[in-house]
Tab-separated table of C-alpha atoms in Angstrom:
chain	number	residue	atom	x	y	z
A	205	MET	CA	4.856	38.010	14.714
A	206	GLU	CA	6.752	36.126	12.216
A	207	ASN	CA	9.943	36.164	15.157
A	208	ASN	CA	6.802	34.497	17.543
A	209	ARG	CA	5.733	32.009	15.398
A	210	VAL	CA	10.153	30.921	14.788
A	211	ASN	CA	10.267	31.057	18.792
A	212	ASP	CA	6.906	29.062	18.930
A	213	LYS	CA	7.950	26.214	16.853
A	214	ARG	CA	11.465	26.125	18.572
A	215	GLY	CA	9.298	25.754	22.236
A	216	ILE	CA	6.929	23.216	20.462
A	217	ILE	CA	10.336	21.249	19.373
A	218	TRP	CA	12.274	21.440	22.692
A	219	PHE	CA	8.985	20.698	24.560
A	220	LEU	CA	8.241	17.335	22.879
A	221	VAL	CA	12.054	16.249	22.711
A	222	LEU	CA	11.494	16.697	26.673
A	223	THR	CA	8.328	15.196	27.070
A	224	PHE	CA	9.072	12.047	24.969
A	225	GLY	CA	12.410	11.879	26.003
A	226	LEU	CA	12.045	11.820	29.629
A	227	THR	CA	8.907	9.585	29.998
A	228	TRP	CA	9.905	7.125	26.898
A	229	ALA	CA	13.281	6.942	29.279
A	230	VAL	CA	11.066	6.297	32.523
A	231	GLU	CA	8.407	3.899	31.104
A	232	PHE	CA	11.252	1.916	28.840
A	233	GLY	CA	13.331	1.812	31.865
A	234	VAL	CA	10.720	0.453	33.932
A	235	PHE	CA	8.153	-1.532	32.457
A	236	TYR	CA	9.932	-3.143	29.829
A	237	SER	CA	11.898	-4.602	32.713
A	238	GLY	CA	8.933	-6.579	33.915
A	239	LEU	CA	6.887	-4.304	36.374
A	240	ASN	CA	3.290	-4.535	35.250
A	241	PRO	CA	1.296	-1.031	35.113
A	242	GLY	CA	-1.151	-2.329	36.810
A	243	GLN	CA	0.801	-3.550	40.391
A	244	ALA	CA	0.833	-0.673	42.893
A	245	GLY	CA	4.927	0.280	41.703
A	246	GLY	CA	3.250	0.554	38.273
A	247	ILE	CA	0.826	3.067	39.139
A	248	ALA	CA	3.158	5.061	41.295
A	249	VAL	CA	5.609	5.276	38.184
A	250	LEU	CA	2.341	6.314	35.927
A	251	THR	CA	1.694	9.121	38.450
A	252	LEU	CA	5.162	9.665	38.317
A	253	VAL	CA	5.282	10.381	34.245
A	254	MET	CA	1.773	12.879	34.421
A	255	PHE	CA	3.961	15.251	35.957
A	256	PHE	CA	6.917	15.555	32.491
A	257	PRO	CA	4.629	17.274	30.598
A	258	ALA	CA	4.373	20.337	32.958
A	259	LEU	CA	7.880	19.743	33.601
A	260	SER	CA	8.618	20.222	30.194
A	261	ALA	CA	6.545	23.210	29.707
A	262	PHE	CA	7.709	24.997	32.907
A	263	ILE	CA	11.158	24.811	31.151
A	264	VAL	CA	10.634	25.693	27.856
A	265	ARG	CA	8.623	28.500	28.579
A	266	LYS	CA	11.038	29.777	31.476
A	267	PHE	CA	14.332	28.789	29.871
A	268	VAL	CA	13.763	28.137	25.647
A	269	THR	CA	11.293	30.856	24.734
A	270	ARG	CA	11.840	33.070	28.040
A	271	GLU	CA	7.822	33.553	27.551
A	272	GLY	CA	6.356	33.893	31.327
A	273	PHE	CA	3.088	31.955	32.020
A	274	GLY	CA	1.061	34.516	31.420
A	275	ASP	CA	-0.995	32.334	28.530
A	276	ALA	CA	-0.835	29.273	30.293
A	277	GLY	CA	-4.308	29.637	31.830
A	278	LEU	CA	-3.239	29.291	35.568
A	279	ARG	CA	-6.345	31.422	36.483
A	280	VAL	CA	-9.729	30.191	38.094
A	281	GLY	CA	-11.390	31.091	35.238
A	282	ILE	CA	-14.977	30.658	34.536
A	283	LYS	CA	-16.305	28.907	37.374
A	284	LYS	CA	-19.410	27.411	35.967
A	285	TYR	CA	-17.372	25.226	33.937
A	286	TYR	CA	-15.898	23.704	36.793
A	287	LEU	CA	-19.235	21.718	37.331
A	288	ALA	CA	-19.116	20.337	33.854
A	289	ALA	CA	-15.553	19.170	34.283
A	290	TRP	CA	-16.082	17.267	37.492
A	291	PHE	CA	-19.354	15.373	36.464
A	292	GLY	CA	-19.571	15.155	32.742
A	293	MET	CA	-16.710	12.703	32.234
A	294	PRO	CA	-18.628	10.234	34.943
A	295	LEU	CA	-22.193	10.789	33.316
A	296	MET	CA	-20.335	10.067	29.670
A	297	THR	CA	-18.628	7.283	31.653
A	298	LEU	CA	-21.891	5.498	32.365
A	299	VAL	CA	-23.854	5.900	29.268
A	300	SER	CA	-20.551	4.485	27.777
A	301	LEU	CA	-21.265	1.356	29.811
A	302	GLY	CA	-25.471	1.801	29.539
A	303	LEU	CA	-24.697	1.045	25.991
A	304	ALA	CA	-22.235	-1.296	25.728
A	305	LEU	CA	-24.448	-3.604	27.830
A	306	ALA	CA	-27.323	-2.854	25.639
A	307	LEU	CA	-25.469	-3.989	22.609
A	308	GLY	CA	-24.397	-7.172	24.226
A	309	LEU	CA	-20.769	-6.027	24.415
A	310	ALA	CA	-20.590	-6.425	27.866
A	311	GLN	CA	-22.208	-8.650	30.678
A	312	TRP	CA	-23.651	-7.119	34.067
A	313	ASP	CA	-21.696	-8.534	36.778
A	314	LEU	CA	-21.414	-7.246	40.614
A	315	SER	CA	-19.052	-9.650	41.981
A	316	LEU	CA	-15.523	-7.816	40.310
A	317	SER	CA	-14.638	-10.867	38.356
A	318	GLY	CA	-14.034	-8.212	35.551
A	319	MET	CA	-10.961	-6.473	37.574
A	320	ALA	CA	-8.938	-8.572	37.306
A	321	LYS	CA	-9.068	-8.454	32.988
A	322	PHE	CA	-9.055	-4.374	33.343
A	323	LEU	CA	-5.996	-4.582	35.695
A	324	GLY	CA	-4.432	-7.051	33.005
A	325	SER	CA	-4.333	-9.705	35.619
A	326	GLU	CA	-4.405	-13.370	34.965
A	327	GLN	CA	-5.526	-13.574	38.783
A	328	PRO	CA	-8.949	-12.777	39.922
A	329	VAL	CA	-9.561	-10.520	42.388
A	330	PRO	CA	-9.629	-12.443	45.670
A	331	PRO	CA	-12.733	-12.653	47.919
A	332	SER	CA	-13.479	-10.041	50.470
A	333	PRO	CA	-16.014	-10.419	53.236
A	334	ILE	CA	-17.384	-7.395	52.377
A	335	ASP	CA	-20.564	-7.684	50.254
A	336	PRO	CA	-19.032	-6.610	46.511
A	337	ARG	CA	-22.281	-4.453	46.391
A	338	LEU	CA	-20.997	-2.274	48.778
A	339	MET	CA	-17.975	-1.848	47.108
A	340	ILE	CA	-19.109	-1.262	44.464
A	341	LEU	CA	-21.324	1.565	45.641
A	342	ALA	CA	-18.405	3.246	47.904
A	343	ASN	CA	-15.880	2.814	44.594
A	344	ALA	CA	-18.634	5.082	42.876
A	345	VAL	CA	-19.160	7.533	45.438
A	346	GLY	CA	-15.620	8.114	45.886
A	347	ALA	CA	-14.487	7.994	42.440
A	348	ILE	CA	-17.117	10.749	41.290
A	349	LEU	CA	-17.207	12.868	44.309
A	350	ILE	CA	-13.939	12.968	46.045
A	351	ALA	CA	-11.343	11.393	43.790
A	352	PRO	CA	-11.984	13.940	40.890
A	353	TRP	CA	-10.110	16.899	43.402
A	354	ILE	CA	-7.404	13.979	44.480
A	355	ASN	CA	-6.651	13.723	41.220
A	356	ILE	CA	-6.614	16.947	39.674
A	357	ILE	CA	-2.785	17.864	41.069
A	358	PRO	CA	-1.240	14.538	38.927
A	359	SER	CA	-3.666	15.791	36.229
A	360	PHE	CA	-2.175	19.153	36.410
A	361	GLY	CA	0.760	18.132	35.090
A	362	GLU	CA	-0.431	16.592	32.021
A	363	GLU	CA	-2.902	19.320	31.531
A	364	PHE	CA	-0.237	21.881	31.717
A	365	GLY	CA	1.907	20.659	29.008
A	366	TRP	CA	-0.588	19.424	26.895
A	367	ARG	CA	-3.677	22.325	27.121
A	368	GLY	CA	-1.148	25.029	29.064
A	369	PHE	CA	1.401	24.761	26.541
A	370	LEU	CA	1.333	22.726	23.335
A	371	GLN	CA	-2.701	24.149	22.573
A	372	VAL	CA	-1.688	27.355	23.190
A	373	LYS	CA	0.694	26.929	20.704
A	374	LEU	CA	-0.778	25.739	18.388
A	375	ALA	CA	-4.108	28.123	18.158
A	376	HIS	CA	-3.426	30.370	15.142
A	377	LEU	CA	-4.130	27.000	13.044
A	378	GLY	CA	-7.406	27.225	14.902
A	379	ARG	CA	-9.164	25.426	17.158
A	380	PHE	CA	-10.293	22.247	15.140
A	381	ARG	CA	-6.658	21.996	14.241
A	382	ALA	CA	-4.779	22.784	17.844
A	383	TYR	CA	-7.139	20.565	19.302
A	384	LEU	CA	-6.657	17.808	16.343
A	385	TYR	CA	-3.018	17.715	16.496
A	386	THR	CA	-2.316	17.941	20.264
A	387	GLY	CA	-4.841	14.757	20.636
A	388	LEU	CA	-2.915	13.043	17.956
A	389	ILE	CA	0.590	14.121	19.704
A	390	TRP	CA	-0.859	13.116	23.046
A	391	GLY	CA	-2.550	10.078	22.018
A	392	VAL	CA	1.132	8.776	20.700
A	393	TRP	CA	2.815	9.488	24.119
A	394	HIS	CA	0.727	6.811	25.694
A	395	ALA	CA	2.482	4.515	23.412
A	396	PRO	CA	5.109	2.591	25.977
A	397	ILE	CA	2.388	1.911	27.920
A	398	ILE	CA	-0.430	0.644	25.805
A	399	ALA	CA	2.032	-1.518	24.506
A	400	LYS	CA	2.765	-3.171	27.656
A	401	GLY	CA	-1.137	-3.761	28.176
A	402	HIS	CA	-2.268	-0.241	29.993
A	403	ASN	CA	-5.868	0.229	29.030
A	404	TYR	CA	-6.325	-2.872	26.765
A	405	PRO	CA	-4.386	-5.697	28.555
A	406	ASP	CA	-5.350	-8.155	25.686
A	407	HIS	CA	-4.827	-5.681	22.397
A	408	PRO	CA	-1.053	-3.970	23.406
A	409	TYR	CA	-0.421	-3.046	19.614
A	410	LEU	CA	-3.937	-2.252	18.367
A	411	GLY	CA	-4.786	-0.619	21.703
A	412	ILE	CA	-1.910	1.750	20.637
A	413	GLY	CA	-4.251	3.058	17.525
A	414	ALA	CA	-7.809	2.703	19.735
A	415	MET	CA	-5.746	5.493	22.679
A	416	ILE	CA	-4.955	7.599	19.775
A	417	ILE	CA	-8.406	7.910	18.796
A	418	PHE	CA	-9.511	8.023	22.464
A	419	CYS	CA	-6.876	10.842	23.045
A	420	VAL	CA	-7.559	13.003	19.891
A	421	LEU	CA	-11.823	12.833	20.979
A	422	LEU	CA	-10.901	13.993	24.581
A	423	ALA	CA	-8.587	16.566	23.228
A	424	PHE	CA	-11.610	18.789	21.877
A	425	ILE	CA	-13.156	17.806	25.197
A	426	PHE	CA	-10.533	19.216	27.224
A	427	GLY	CA	-9.440	22.058	24.946
A	428	TRP	CA	-13.079	23.326	25.177
A	429	LEU	CA	-13.056	23.078	28.398
A	430	ARG	CA	-9.617	25.213	29.173
A	431	ASP	CA	-10.415	27.479	26.197
A	432	ALA	CA	-14.187	28.393	27.394
A	433	SER	CA	-13.270	28.297	30.927
A	434	GLY	CA	-9.908	30.467	30.064
A	435	SER	CA	-8.282	28.036	32.677
A	436	VAL	CA	-5.952	25.099	32.457
A	437	TRP	CA	-7.247	23.922	35.989
A	438	VAL	CA	-10.864	23.224	34.401
A	439	ALA	CA	-9.146	20.986	31.819
A	440	ALA	CA	-7.004	19.277	34.800
A	441	LEU	CA	-10.464	18.655	37.098
A	442	ALA	CA	-12.111	17.111	33.622
A	443	HIS	CA	-8.952	14.610	33.702
A	444	GLY	CA	-8.703	13.906	37.019
A	445	SER	CA	-12.297	13.100	37.226
A	446	LEU	CA	-12.143	10.866	33.903
A	447	ASN	CA	-9.054	8.909	35.849
A	448	ALA	CA	-11.386	8.640	38.573
A	449	SER	CA	-13.606	7.387	37.074
A	450	ALA	CA	-12.822	5.541	34.231
A	451	GLY	CA	-12.495	1.837	35.843
A	452	LEU	CA	-16.406	1.889	36.962
A	453	PRO	CA	-17.435	0.279	33.942
A	454	TYR	CA	-14.922	-2.662	34.528
A	455	MET	CA	-16.213	-3.183	38.466
A	456	VAL	CA	-19.528	-4.140	37.427
A	457	THR	CA	-19.569	-5.998	34.358
A	458	ARG	CA	-17.735	-9.473	32.190
A	459	ASP	CA	-17.370	-11.030	29.025
A	460	PHE	CA	-15.856	-7.892	27.707
A	461	ASN	CA	-13.620	-6.502	24.983
A	462	THR	CA	-11.350	-3.769	26.261
A	463	LEU	CA	-11.240	-2.469	22.164
A	464	LEU	CA	-15.305	-2.049	22.212
A	465	GLY	CA	-16.329	-1.258	25.860
A	466	PRO	CA	-17.650	-0.798	27.892
A	467	ALA	CA	-15.666	2.220	29.410
A	468	LEU	CA	-14.748	5.318	27.485
A	469	THR	CA	-11.672	3.792	26.021
A	470	GLY	CA	-13.560	1.717	23.852
A	471	LEU	CA	-15.846	1.491	21.048
A	472	THR	CA	-19.029	2.311	23.308
A	473	GLY	CA	-16.913	5.623	24.630
A	474	TRP	CA	-16.235	6.794	21.081
A	475	ILE	CA	-19.379	7.010	20.420
A	476	VAL	CA	-20.630	8.843	23.131
A	477	MET	CA	-17.418	11.289	23.340
A	478	THR	CA	-18.374	11.827	18.997
A	479	LEU	CA	-21.837	12.408	19.701
A	480	ALA	CA	-20.448	14.839	22.844
A	481	VAL	CA	-17.738	16.784	20.033
A	482	ALA	CA	-20.617	16.694	17.495
A	483	TRP	CA	-22.877	18.789	20.094
A	484	LEU	CA	-20.202	21.219	20.789
A	485	ALA	CA	-18.931	21.637	17.342
A	486	ARG	CA	-22.845	22.591	16.164
A	487	ARG	CA	-22.296	25.251	19.066
A	488	GLY	CA	-19.579	27.000	17.370
A	489	ALA	CA	-16.663	25.520	20.117
A	490	PHE	CA	-14.547	24.696	17.430
A	491	GLY	CA	-14.216	28.122	15.384
A	492	ARG	CA	-10.629	30.100	15.281
A	493	ALA	CA	-8.691	30.148	18.762
A	494	GLU	CA	-7.853	34.236	19.604
A	495	ARG	CA	-4.401	34.524	19.955
């Protein structure tokens, strides 16, 4: 057992060095040379770096710890959890939107004027001959029903690393601490792009702290999905569903502060996710993990 712990610690160190080293080298090299994360090229780079945690986990499992992939969660798992992963994140996103509107933290607006702020652009969204309401409806349907299954591939790039490796290596601490520490590290990993205005364009430095809070809460949800289902693919679907629906609140609002809402990355989202985590805790979801 002691030898396993030493091997696990060595694996964690190598995983973090590779994941942070590869990701931050690319992000500092690309985004600090002038490219905006919200531009087409920037989105392509962000998609690329999502695969670095998986690449790092593969290298560590294969060549450092030499343990193979038996506990990585690559099986299909319990199928009922795919439904929760698919629709749970859009549901929480919509609740966060409703809470922001109810609290006056955002104003209802179907003109797409809020999208420019979300993308970190100073220019308004160009006018379109298509009715904005139809565009919003089409985007919402695609984001909820189709995009999660497309996004599952790049999302797997993160989840195979965070939930398929790091969370597994921390499992001996108990689920609560494994999820907490995984979320903290995952949040810090996002720091360079947050500092360049991604997700919180008006708050690049406060946004780093906000992103850490968001990732910690999300780590409890994704972590539970991975452990309850026995599959990292379920966590990847939830991650893909989140990424697909994340921008929907900004399409229908204006006059918002990204730190406060209306998306899950802001205060209203934290409230919604905290309630979800509390509900899971009452059901005993964060008891000691078995490994």
